[in-house]
Amino acid sequence: MNIYDDVLDATVASHSITGHFTTADYEELLVVKTNLLCIYKPSREGKLYLACEFRFHGKITDIALIPQVDSPLDYMLLSTSTAKISIIRYDTALNTLETLSLHYYEDKFRNLSLIELAKESRLRVDPARNCIILYNNDVVALLPLKRSNTDEDDDENENENSRTKKPKTNKEQITEVSSMFHVKELHQDIQNVVDIQFLNGFTKSTIAILYEPKLGWAGNSQLFPCPMTYIILTLEIISNETQTNVETTTIGKVQDLNWDFHTLIPISNGCIVSGTNELAFIDNTGVLQSVILLNAFANKDVKKGRVIDKKSSEIIFDKPLTFNLSIGKDKQEDETLLLMDHQTNFYYVHLESEGRLLTKFDIFKLPIVNDALKWNSICSCISHVRDLSAEKTMVLFMGFLSGDALVVKLNNVKAAIETRDEHKPLLEIVDEDEDDLYADENSVSGDAKETIIETVQPFDIEILSSLRNAGPITSLTTGKVCSVEKYVKGVSNPNRGELSLVATSGNGSGSHLTEIQESVRPEVELALKFISITQMWTLKMKSVDKFLVTTDSNTKKSDVYR
């Protein structure tokens, strides 16, 4: 028996992903709201229709999809606090979820970790679908995925005559035995892990780790001004029926990175390393090629790579950083990387490369002409709805910690990017005598660096649909605010005296009051008074209610109203 009752389900869209989980007919949008999994069907107009909803016990901290074997549908990976992974399949016959395997790592993580575990672990999936990684601080769980039967048959073609195939079981496992270890087993220098990501473009599972060998703070900033290190490791996974062993090969290592780097964004030929004040690109061989200085607080003493000064843009990427990487048919040429800061400003990262060499690396803000995102802040997830997107438009689902979740259409994104231009501002001509008369000691000399103004053609964002968000709730009270009128249209108010919950919701410009009503409040259009009736019904003409018929059985009388 519960000692409490849920008044309102969770409304904050914390995670989202697109794929084929319950049907292969169209691409679904899966949205996580704390402990709720909502599956939507996007329409051509961008409206979201709820197809399924499932409730789980515990908070969902991450979600991913991996393809099924011999099926067009996907398996769903759910990570729940503190360190659990569930592999779930949708049962089309019973319209329910079936848990294929449950992996519990919390106790082992506590034994391996030297510090207290974080409340949430992070889930990473290999692009080649060879394995899954769940890590919490400096402890890692690696879960290998079994390959499909076709891959295993290809490996056995050489010795087909000498080997006998094992009989298949009715219910084959999709995972091997998990391996849990401290990150120092991957490399002896790794500790204080900041982020881990799988990289693209490798035949074997390859990860990039951003870590801090010696923790930096204000007291030792002079000794260790750049404490971060980035390393690339290839994983050699050896699994059998009882255990899984992991061996690593170091591909590259970049040291002396600035202290504020916090997020890794893998792209086709490398990785974008994002910090609060800088943005860096490291290729798949472990070479730091370029660093963009985003604001005046950026570290100017960059020892490696090409430095691009964008301090005048005053861009700040606080953690967590939300991004969307859209890949077209030609992976390198059609990559579109969009970043969003906590103030819902969109930024486009311009990437051009020739082979491994990065020839163009830049970032600029996309000017939005309307106030579509005025009431939103702190984006929690972005998913690209490919079925509704076209060459000139991009449809995105965006969830926010403050503000409603939105399905938006970015019109002419490519056109706005292509119209980017740089020019020098027109300077006012000042008379030399007057300039000398009013000049001060801090005046800028003529040899100073000239300012350059960047312009981008504005574009608009069209809101196609939204999901109501009542969070975050900062205060809550009760009151009779639902319906205080004694009479409505001359009859007694059926909702009078009902208690409602009134909450303060949102942050900043999106702050508002939310009223949670106890029952549905009908809108009374017309009130009719009857002395005594026992039955009432309507008559339709051309599928429209035209007549109201009332009957009094005591007097055996019926009346027709139009």
Coordinates of C-alpha atoms in Angstrom, one line a residue:
M1 CA 0.0 0.0 0.0
N2 CA 1.3 3.4 -0.9
I3 CA 1.3 6.2 1.6
Y4 CA 1.2 8.8 -1.2
D5 CA -0.5 9.4 -4.5
D6 CA 0.8 10.8 -7.7
V7 CA -1.1 14.0 -8.5
L8 CA 0.9 14.8 -11.7
D9 CA 3.1 12.7 -13.9
A10 CA 6.6 14.0 -14.8
T11 CA 6.6 16.6 -17.5
V12 CA 10.3 17.5 -18.1
A13 CA 11.6 15.8 -21.3
S14 CA 15.1 14.8 -20.1
H15 CA 16.1 12.5 -22.9
S16 CA 14.9 11.8 -26.5
I17 CA 15.9 9.5 -29.4
T18 CA 14.5 8.5 -32.8
G19 CA 14.3 5.0 -34.1
H20 CA 12.1 1.9 -34.8
F21 CA 11.2 0.4 -31.4
T22 CA 7.6 -0.6 -31.7
T23 CA 7.1 -0.3 -35.5
A24 CA 9.1 -0.3 -38.7
D25 CA 6.5 1.7 -40.7
Y26 CA 7.8 5.1 -39.6
E27 CA 10.5 6.6 -37.4
E28 CA 9.3 7.0 -33.9
L29 CA 10.2 9.7 -31.3
L30 CA 11.0 8.2 -27.9
V31 CA 10.9 10.8 -25.0
V32 CA 11.9 10.1 -21.4
K33 CA 10.2 12.0 -18.6
T34 CA 12.0 10.9 -15.4
N35 CA 10.3 7.5 -15.0
L36 CA 8.0 7.7 -18.1
L37 CA 8.7 6.5 -21.6
C38 CA 6.5 8.2 -24.1
I39 CA 6.5 7.0 -27.8
Y40 CA 5.2 9.5 -30.3
K41 CA 4.2 9.3 -33.9
P42 CA 5.2 12.5 -35.8
S43 CA 2.7 13.6 -38.4
R44 CA 3.5 15.4 -41.7
E45 CA 2.6 18.7 -40.0
G46 CA 4.9 18.1 -37.1
K47 CA 2.2 17.2 -34.6
L48 CA 3.1 14.5 -32.0
Y49 CA 0.5 11.7 -31.4
L50 CA 1.1 9.5 -28.4
A51 CA 1.3 5.9 -29.5
C52 CA 2.5 4.2 -26.3
E53 CA 3.4 5.1 -22.8
F54 CA 5.2 2.9 -20.2
R55 CA 6.0 3.6 -16.6
F56 CA 9.2 2.4 -14.9
H57 CA 10.3 2.1 -11.3
G58 CA 13.2 4.5 -10.8
K59 CA 14.6 7.4 -12.7
I60 CA 15.8 6.8 -16.3
T61 CA 19.2 8.4 -16.7
D62 CA 19.9 7.6 -20.3
I63 CA 18.5 5.8 -23.3
A64 CA 19.8 4.2 -26.5
L65 CA 18.7 1.9 -29.3
I66 CA 20.6 -1.0 -31.0
P67 CA 19.3 -3.1 -33.9
Q68 CA 17.8 -6.5 -33.4
V69 CA 19.0 -9.6 -35.2
D70 CA 16.7 -10.7 -38.1
S71 CA 14.2 -8.0 -37.2
P72 CA 13.6 -4.4 -38.5
L73 CA 12.9 -3.3 -34.9
D74 CA 15.5 -2.1 -32.3
Y75 CA 16.3 -3.1 -28.8
M76 CA 16.1 -0.4 -26.2
L77 CA 18.9 0.2 -23.6
L78 CA 17.8 2.0 -20.4
S79 CA 20.2 3.2 -17.8
T80 CA 18.7 3.8 -14.4
S81 CA 20.3 5.1 -11.2
T82 CA 22.8 4.4 -9.8
A83 CA 24.3 1.9 -12.2
K84 CA 21.9 -0.4 -14.0
I85 CA 21.4 -1.3 -17.6
S86 CA 18.2 -2.9 -18.9
I87 CA 17.9 -4.4 -22.4
I88 CA 14.3 -4.3 -23.5
R89 CA 12.3 -5.5 -26.5
Y90 CA 8.8 -4.6 -27.5
D91 CA 6.3 -7.4 -27.7
T92 CA 4.1 -6.6 -30.7
A93 CA 1.5 -9.3 -29.9
L94 CA 0.9 -8.3 -26.3
N95 CA 1.7 -4.6 -26.6
T96 CA 4.1 -4.8 -23.6
L97 CA 7.8 -4.6 -22.9
E98 CA 9.9 -7.6 -22.4
T99 CA 13.2 -7.3 -20.4
L100 CA 15.8 -9.5 -22.1
S101 CA 18.6 -8.9 -19.6
L102 CA 19.2 -6.8 -16.5
H103 CA 22.7 -5.8 -15.5
Y104 CA 23.3 -4.5 -12.0
Y105 CA 26.7 -2.9 -11.4
E106 CA 26.2 -0.7 -8.3
D107 CA 27.7 -3.0 -5.7
K108 CA 30.8 -3.7 -7.8
F109 CA 31.2 0.0 -8.6
R110 CA 31.2 0.8 -4.9
N111 CA 33.9 -1.8 -4.2
L112 CA 36.1 -0.5 -7.1
S113 CA 35.7 3.2 -6.6
L114 CA 37.9 5.1 -4.2
I115 CA 35.4 8.0 -3.9
E116 CA 31.6 8.1 -3.5
L117 CA 29.7 7.3 -6.6
A118 CA 27.8 9.9 -8.6
K119 CA 24.1 9.7 -8.5
E120 CA 23.9 9.0 -12.2
S121 CA 26.1 6.8 -14.5
R122 CA 26.7 7.6 -18.1
L123 CA 25.9 5.2 -21.0
R124 CA 27.9 5.0 -24.2
V125 CA 27.2 2.8 -27.2
D126 CA 29.8 1.7 -29.8
P127 CA 28.8 3.0 -33.3
A128 CA 29.7 -0.5 -34.6
R129 CA 27.4 -2.0 -32.0
N130 CA 30.2 -4.2 -30.6
C131 CA 29.9 -3.2 -27.0
I132 CA 28.3 -0.9 -24.4
I133 CA 30.1 1.1 -21.7
L134 CA 28.6 2.4 -18.5
Y135 CA 30.9 4.5 -16.3
N136 CA 30.7 6.3 -13.0
N137 CA 33.6 8.5 -12.1
D138 CA 36.6 6.3 -12.5
V139 CA 35.0 2.8 -12.7
V140 CA 33.8 1.3 -15.9
A141 CA 31.5 -1.6 -16.9
L142 CA 32.0 -3.0 -20.4
L143 CA 29.2 -5.1 -21.8
P144 CA 30.0 -6.9 -25.1
L145 CA 27.3 -7.5 -27.6
K146 CA 27.0 -10.8 -29.4
R147 CA 27.4 -10.5 -33.2
S148 CA 24.8 -11.6 -35.6
N149 CA 24.8 -15.1 -37.0
T150 CA 25.8 -13.8 -40.4
D151 CA 29.0 -12.2 -39.0
E152 CA 29.8 -15.4 -37.1
D153 CA 29.3 -17.5 -40.3
D154 CA 31.7 -15.2 -42.3
D155 CA 34.4 -15.8 -39.7
E156 CA 33.9 -19.6 -40.0
N157 CA 34.0 -19.8 -43.8
E158 CA 37.7 -20.6 -43.9
N159 CA 37.4 -23.6 -41.6
E160 CA 33.9 -24.6 -42.6
N161 CA 34.8 -28.2 -43.3
S162 CA 36.7 -28.8 -40.1
R163 CA 34.3 -27.2 -37.7
T164 CA 30.8 -28.2 -36.6
K165 CA 28.3 -25.5 -35.9
K166 CA 26.8 -25.4 -32.4
P167 CA 23.0 -26.0 -32.2
K168 CA 21.1 -22.8 -31.6
T169 CA 19.1 -22.3 -28.5
N170 CA 15.5 -21.1 -28.4
K171 CA 16.4 -17.9 -26.7
E172 CA 19.9 -16.7 -27.7
Q173 CA 21.6 -14.2 -25.5
I174 CA 22.5 -10.9 -27.0
T175 CA 25.3 -10.0 -24.6
E176 CA 28.5 -11.6 -23.3
V177 CA 29.8 -11.5 -19.8
S178 CA 30.3 -8.1 -18.4
S179 CA 33.7 -6.8 -17.4
M180 CA 34.0 -4.2 -14.5
F181 CA 37.3 -2.5 -13.8
H182 CA 39.0 0.8 -12.7
V183 CA 40.1 3.1 -15.6
K184 CA 43.7 2.6 -14.6
E185 CA 43.5 -0.9 -16.1
L186 CA 43.0 0.8 -19.5
H187 CA 46.0 3.1 -19.0
Q188 CA 48.0 3.7 -15.8
D189 CA 47.8 7.5 -16.1
I190 CA 44.0 7.8 -16.3
Q191 CA 42.1 9.1 -13.3
N192 CA 39.5 11.8 -12.5
V193 CA 37.6 11.0 -15.7
V194 CA 35.6 13.9 -17.2
D195 CA 34.1 12.2 -20.3
I196 CA 34.3 9.1 -22.4
Q197 CA 33.0 8.7 -25.9
F198 CA 33.3 6.1 -28.7
L199 CA 35.0 7.4 -31.9
N200 CA 33.9 7.0 -35.5
G201 CA 35.9 5.7 -38.4
F202 CA 37.6 2.7 -36.7
T203 CA 37.2 -1.0 -37.4
K204 CA 37.6 -1.9 -33.8
S205 CA 35.9 -0.3 -30.8
T206 CA 37.9 2.8 -30.0
I207 CA 37.2 5.3 -27.2
A208 CA 38.4 8.8 -26.3
I209 CA 38.9 9.7 -22.7
L210 CA 39.1 13.2 -21.3
Y211 CA 40.6 13.1 -17.8
E212 CA 42.6 15.1 -15.3
P213 CA 45.8 13.4 -14.0
K214 CA 46.1 15.9 -11.2
L215 CA 43.1 17.8 -10.0
G216 CA 43.4 21.5 -10.7
W217 CA 41.9 24.3 -8.5
A218 CA 42.7 27.9 -7.6
G219 CA 45.5 26.9 -5.2
N220 CA 47.6 25.0 -7.7
S221 CA 46.6 26.9 -10.9
Q222 CA 50.1 28.3 -11.2
L223 CA 51.7 24.9 -11.0
F224 CA 49.2 23.1 -13.3
P225 CA 47.6 25.8 -15.5
C226 CA 46.5 23.1 -18.1
P227 CA 45.7 19.9 -16.2
M228 CA 43.5 18.1 -18.8
T229 CA 44.6 15.2 -20.9
Y230 CA 42.9 13.5 -23.9
I231 CA 43.8 9.9 -24.9
I232 CA 42.6 7.6 -27.7
L233 CA 42.5 3.8 -26.9
T234 CA 41.5 0.9 -29.1
L235 CA 39.8 -1.9 -27.2
E236 CA 40.6 -5.6 -27.9
I237 CA 37.7 -7.5 -26.3
I238 CA 38.2 -11.2 -25.6
S239 CA 35.0 -12.9 -24.3
N240 CA 34.2 -16.5 -23.3
E241 CA 31.4 -18.1 -21.3
T242 CA 32.9 -17.2 -17.9
Q243 CA 34.7 -13.8 -18.3
T244 CA 35.6 -10.9 -20.6
N245 CA 39.1 -9.5 -20.8
V246 CA 39.9 -6.1 -22.3
E247 CA 43.2 -5.1 -23.7
T248 CA 44.0 -1.6 -25.0
T249 CA 46.3 0.0 -27.6
T250 CA 47.1 3.7 -27.3
I251 CA 46.7 5.5 -30.6
G252 CA 47.3 9.1 -29.5
K253 CA 47.5 11.4 -26.5
V254 CA 47.2 15.1 -26.1
Q255 CA 48.4 16.7 -22.9
D256 CA 48.3 20.3 -21.4
L257 CA 44.6 21.0 -22.3
N258 CA 42.9 23.8 -20.4
W259 CA 41.0 23.0 -17.2
D260 CA 37.5 24.0 -18.5
F261 CA 37.1 21.3 -21.1
H262 CA 34.1 19.1 -20.2
T263 CA 32.4 17.5 -23.2
L264 CA 33.5 15.2 -26.1
I265 CA 31.6 15.3 -29.4
P266 CA 32.6 12.6 -31.9
I267 CA 32.4 13.4 -35.6
S268 CA 33.4 11.4 -38.7
N269 CA 37.1 12.1 -38.6
G270 CA 37.9 13.2 -35.1
C271 CA 36.4 14.7 -32.0
I272 CA 35.3 18.1 -30.9
V273 CA 36.4 18.9 -27.4
S274 CA 34.1 21.6 -25.9
G275 CA 35.0 23.7 -22.9
T276 CA 33.4 26.6 -21.2
N277 CA 35.7 29.1 -22.9
E278 CA 37.3 27.1 -25.8
L279 CA 36.5 24.7 -28.6
A280 CA 39.1 22.3 -29.9
F281 CA 39.4 19.7 -32.7
I282 CA 41.5 16.6 -32.3
D283 CA 41.7 14.1 -35.2
N284 CA 41.5 10.3 -35.0
T285 CA 45.3 10.1 -34.7
G286 CA 45.4 12.2 -31.6
V287 CA 46.7 15.4 -33.1
L288 CA 45.3 18.7 -31.8
Q289 CA 44.8 20.7 -35.0
S290 CA 42.8 23.8 -34.0
V291 CA 41.5 25.7 -30.9
I292 CA 38.8 28.4 -31.0
L293 CA 38.9 31.0 -28.2
L294 CA 35.3 31.7 -27.4
N295 CA 35.4 34.6 -25.0
A296 CA 37.7 36.9 -23.0
F297 CA 38.3 34.2 -20.3
A298 CA 39.8 31.8 -22.8
N299 CA 43.4 30.6 -22.3
K300 CA 45.6 32.5 -24.7
D301 CA 48.7 30.4 -24.1
V302 CA 47.8 27.5 -26.3
K303 CA 51.0 25.5 -26.9
K304 CA 49.7 23.2 -29.8
G305 CA 47.5 23.6 -32.8
R306 CA 46.2 26.6 -34.8
V307 CA 44.6 29.2 -32.6
I308 CA 41.4 31.0 -33.9
D309 CA 40.5 34.1 -32.0
K310 CA 36.8 34.5 -31.5
K311 CA 36.8 36.2 -28.1
S312 CA 34.7 39.0 -29.4
S313 CA 31.7 36.6 -29.8
E314 CA 31.5 36.1 -26.0
I315 CA 30.3 32.5 -26.3
I316 CA 30.0 30.5 -23.0
F317 CA 29.3 26.8 -23.1
D318 CA 28.4 25.7 -19.5
K319 CA 28.1 22.1 -18.6
P320 CA 26.0 20.2 -19.6
L321 CA 26.3 21.1 -23.3
T322 CA 23.5 20.0 -25.6
F323 CA 24.3 19.3 -29.3
N324 CA 22.9 17.7 -32.4
L325 CA 25.1 16.1 -35.1
S326 CA 23.1 15.4 -38.3
I327 CA 24.9 13.2 -40.9
G328 CA 23.8 13.0 -44.5
K329 CA 24.6 10.6 -47.3
D330 CA 28.2 12.0 -47.7
K331 CA 29.3 11.8 -44.1
Q332 CA 32.0 14.4 -44.2
E333 CA 30.4 16.9 -46.5
D334 CA 26.9 16.7 -45.0
E335 CA 27.8 16.9 -41.3
T336 CA 25.8 19.6 -39.5
L337 CA 26.8 20.2 -35.9
L338 CA 24.5 22.5 -33.9
L339 CA 25.3 23.6 -30.3
M340 CA 22.9 25.2 -27.9
D341 CA 23.9 27.1 -24.7
H342 CA 21.8 27.5 -21.6
Q343 CA 20.2 30.7 -23.0
T344 CA 18.8 28.7 -26.0
N345 CA 21.2 30.4 -28.5
F346 CA 21.9 28.3 -31.5
Y347 CA 25.5 28.0 -32.8
Y348 CA 26.7 26.4 -36.0
V349 CA 30.2 24.7 -36.1
H350 CA 31.7 25.0 -39.6
L351 CA 33.9 22.0 -40.4
E352 CA 35.7 21.4 -43.7
S353 CA 38.5 18.9 -44.1
E354 CA 40.6 17.3 -46.8
G355 CA 41.3 13.8 -45.6
R356 CA 42.7 14.0 -42.1
L357 CA 43.6 17.7 -42.3
L358 CA 41.0 20.2 -41.1
T359 CA 41.0 23.1 -43.4
K360 CA 38.1 25.1 -41.9
F361 CA 37.1 25.2 -38.3
D362 CA 34.8 28.0 -37.1
I363 CA 31.7 28.7 -35.0
F364 CA 29.1 31.4 -35.2
K365 CA 25.7 32.2 -33.8
L366 CA 22.6 31.7 -35.9
P367 CA 20.4 34.8 -35.7
I368 CA 16.8 33.9 -35.0
V369 CA 14.4 36.7 -36.1
N370 CA 11.4 35.6 -34.0
D371 CA 11.1 34.9 -30.2
A372 CA 10.2 31.3 -30.5
L373 CA 12.6 30.2 -27.8
K374 CA 12.1 33.2 -25.5
W375 CA 10.4 31.3 -22.7
N376 CA 12.8 28.3 -22.7
S377 CA 16.1 27.8 -21.1
I378 CA 18.7 25.0 -20.3
C379 CA 18.1 22.5 -23.2
S380 CA 18.2 18.9 -22.0
C381 CA 18.0 17.0 -25.3
I382 CA 17.9 17.5 -29.1
S383 CA 16.8 14.9 -31.6
H384 CA 16.7 15.2 -35.4
V385 CA 13.3 14.1 -36.8
R386 CA 14.6 12.9 -40.2
D387 CA 11.3 11.9 -41.7
L388 CA 10.0 15.5 -41.5
S389 CA 13.3 17.2 -42.6
A390 CA 14.3 18.1 -46.2
E391 CA 17.3 19.6 -47.9
K392 CA 16.5 23.2 -46.9
T393 CA 14.7 22.6 -43.6
M394 CA 15.6 20.7 -40.4
V395 CA 13.0 19.5 -37.9
L396 CA 14.2 19.1 -34.3
F397 CA 12.6 17.9 -31.1
M398 CA 14.0 19.8 -28.1
G399 CA 13.4 19.3 -24.5
F400 CA 14.1 21.9 -21.8
L401 CA 14.4 21.9 -18.1
S402 CA 12.5 25.2 -18.1
G403 CA 9.8 25.6 -20.7
D404 CA 7.7 23.4 -22.9
A405 CA 9.3 20.7 -25.1
L406 CA 9.1 21.8 -28.7
V407 CA 9.1 20.4 -32.2
V408 CA 10.6 23.2 -34.3
K409 CA 11.4 23.6 -38.0
L410 CA 14.6 25.5 -38.9
N411 CA 13.9 27.1 -42.2
N412 CA 16.8 27.7 -44.6
V413 CA 19.6 26.8 -42.2
K414 CA 22.0 26.1 -45.1
A415 CA 21.1 29.3 -46.8
A416 CA 21.8 31.3 -43.6
I417 CA 25.2 29.5 -43.2
E418 CA 26.2 30.2 -46.8
T419 CA 25.4 33.9 -46.5
R420 CA 27.9 34.4 -43.7
D421 CA 30.1 37.4 -44.5
E422 CA 32.8 39.4 -42.8
H423 CA 33.5 43.1 -43.2
K424 CA 35.2 46.0 -41.5
P425 CA 33.0 48.6 -39.9
L426 CA 32.8 52.1 -41.4
L427 CA 34.8 54.5 -39.2
E428 CA 33.7 58.1 -38.7
I429 CA 36.2 60.6 -40.2
V430 CA 37.5 62.9 -37.4
D431 CA 39.5 66.1 -38.0
E432 CA 43.2 65.7 -37.0
D433 CA 43.2 68.9 -35.0
E434 CA 40.1 67.9 -33.1
D435 CA 41.4 64.4 -32.6
D436 CA 44.6 65.7 -31.0
L437 CA 42.7 68.2 -28.9
Y438 CA 40.4 65.6 -27.3
A439 CA 42.8 62.6 -27.3
D440 CA 43.6 60.9 -24.0
E441 CA 46.3 58.6 -22.9
N442 CA 44.2 55.4 -23.4
S443 CA 43.3 56.2 -27.0
V444 CA 44.0 53.4 -29.5
S445 CA 46.7 54.1 -32.1
G446 CA 46.3 53.7 -35.8
D447 CA 48.5 50.6 -35.8
A448 CA 46.0 48.7 -33.5
K449 CA 44.2 45.6 -34.8
E450 CA 41.1 46.4 -36.9
T451 CA 37.8 44.9 -35.8
I452 CA 35.9 42.7 -38.2
I453 CA 32.1 42.3 -38.0
E454 CA 30.5 39.0 -39.0
T455 CA 27.0 39.0 -40.5
V456 CA 24.7 36.0 -41.1
Q457 CA 21.4 36.2 -42.8
P458 CA 18.6 35.8 -40.2
F459 CA 16.3 32.8 -40.3
D460 CA 13.1 32.0 -38.5
I461 CA 12.1 29.0 -36.3
E462 CA 8.6 27.6 -36.7
I463 CA 7.1 25.8 -33.7
L464 CA 5.1 22.8 -35.0
S465 CA 4.0 21.4 -31.7
S466 CA 4.8 21.3 -28.0
L467 CA 4.6 19.2 -24.9
R468 CA 3.6 20.9 -21.7
N469 CA 6.2 21.2 -19.0
A470 CA 5.3 22.2 -15.4
G471 CA 8.8 22.0 -14.1
P472 CA 10.9 23.0 -12.3
I473 CA 8.4 23.6 -9.5
T474 CA 9.9 25.9 -6.8
S475 CA 6.9 26.5 -4.6
L476 CA 3.5 24.9 -4.1
T477 CA 0.3 25.7 -2.4
T478 CA -3.5 24.9 -2.5
G479 CA -6.4 27.2 -3.0
K480 CA -10.0 27.4 -4.4
V481 CA -9.0 29.0 -7.6
C482 CA -10.4 26.5 -10.1
S483 CA -13.9 28.0 -10.2
V484 CA -15.2 30.5 -7.6
E485 CA -18.5 31.5 -9.3
K486 CA -21.6 30.3 -7.6
Y487 CA -23.6 30.1 -10.8
V488 CA -22.6 29.5 -14.4
K489 CA -25.1 30.5 -17.1
G490 CA -27.8 30.7 -14.4
V491 CA -27.3 27.2 -13.0
S492 CA -25.2 26.0 -10.0
N493 CA -21.5 25.7 -10.7
P494 CA -20.6 22.0 -10.5
N495 CA -16.9 22.8 -9.8
R496 CA -17.4 25.4 -7.1
G497 CA -15.3 24.9 -4.0
E498 CA -12.8 22.4 -5.5
L499 CA -9.3 22.7 -4.4
S500 CA -6.5 23.2 -6.9
L501 CA -2.7 23.1 -6.6
V502 CA -0.9 26.3 -7.6
A503 CA 2.8 26.1 -8.3
T504 CA 5.5 28.5 -9.4
S505 CA 7.3 27.0 -12.4
G506 CA 10.1 27.8 -14.7
N507 CA 13.2 30.0 -14.6
G508 CA 14.1 33.4 -15.8
S509 CA 11.8 34.7 -18.6
G510 CA 9.9 31.4 -18.6
S511 CA 8.7 31.8 -15.0
H512 CA 5.0 31.3 -14.7
L513 CA 2.2 29.9 -12.5
T514 CA 0.8 26.4 -13.0
E515 CA -2.6 25.4 -11.8
I516 CA -3.3 21.7 -11.3
Q517 CA -7.0 21.0 -11.2
E518 CA -8.7 18.2 -9.3
S519 CA -11.2 17.4 -12.1
V520 CA -12.0 18.5 -15.7
R521 CA -13.8 21.8 -15.7
P522 CA -16.4 22.0 -18.5
E523 CA -17.0 25.1 -20.4
V524 CA -20.8 25.8 -20.2
E525 CA -22.1 27.3 -23.4
L526 CA -25.8 27.2 -22.7
A527 CA -27.9 26.3 -19.7
L528 CA -31.5 24.9 -19.9
K529 CA -33.8 24.5 -16.8
F530 CA -36.1 21.6 -16.7
I531 CA -38.7 20.9 -14.0
S532 CA -38.8 17.2 -14.3
I533 CA -37.2 15.0 -16.9
T534 CA -36.2 11.3 -16.8
Q535 CA -34.5 10.8 -20.1
M536 CA -32.5 13.0 -22.5
W537 CA -30.8 12.4 -25.9
T538 CA -29.8 14.2 -29.1
L539 CA -30.7 13.7 -32.7
K540 CA -28.1 14.1 -35.5
M541 CA -28.6 15.4 -39.0
K542 CA -25.6 15.0 -41.3
S543 CA -23.4 13.9 -38.4
V544 CA -24.2 17.1 -36.5
D545 CA -26.2 17.3 -33.3
K546 CA -29.3 19.4 -34.3
F547 CA -32.0 18.5 -31.8
L548 CA -32.3 17.9 -28.0
V549 CA -35.1 15.6 -26.9
T550 CA -36.3 15.4 -23.3
T551 CA -38.9 13.0 -21.8
D552 CA -40.8 13.1 -18.6
S553 CA -42.0 9.5 -17.9
N554 CA -44.3 10.7 -15.1
T555 CA -46.3 12.9 -17.3
K556 CA -45.6 10.9 -20.5
K557 CA -44.5 14.1 -22.2
S558 CA -41.5 14.7 -24.6
D559 CA -40.1 18.0 -25.8
V560 CA -37.8 18.8 -28.7
Y561 CA -35.4 21.7 -28.6
R562 CA -33.3 23.0 -31.5

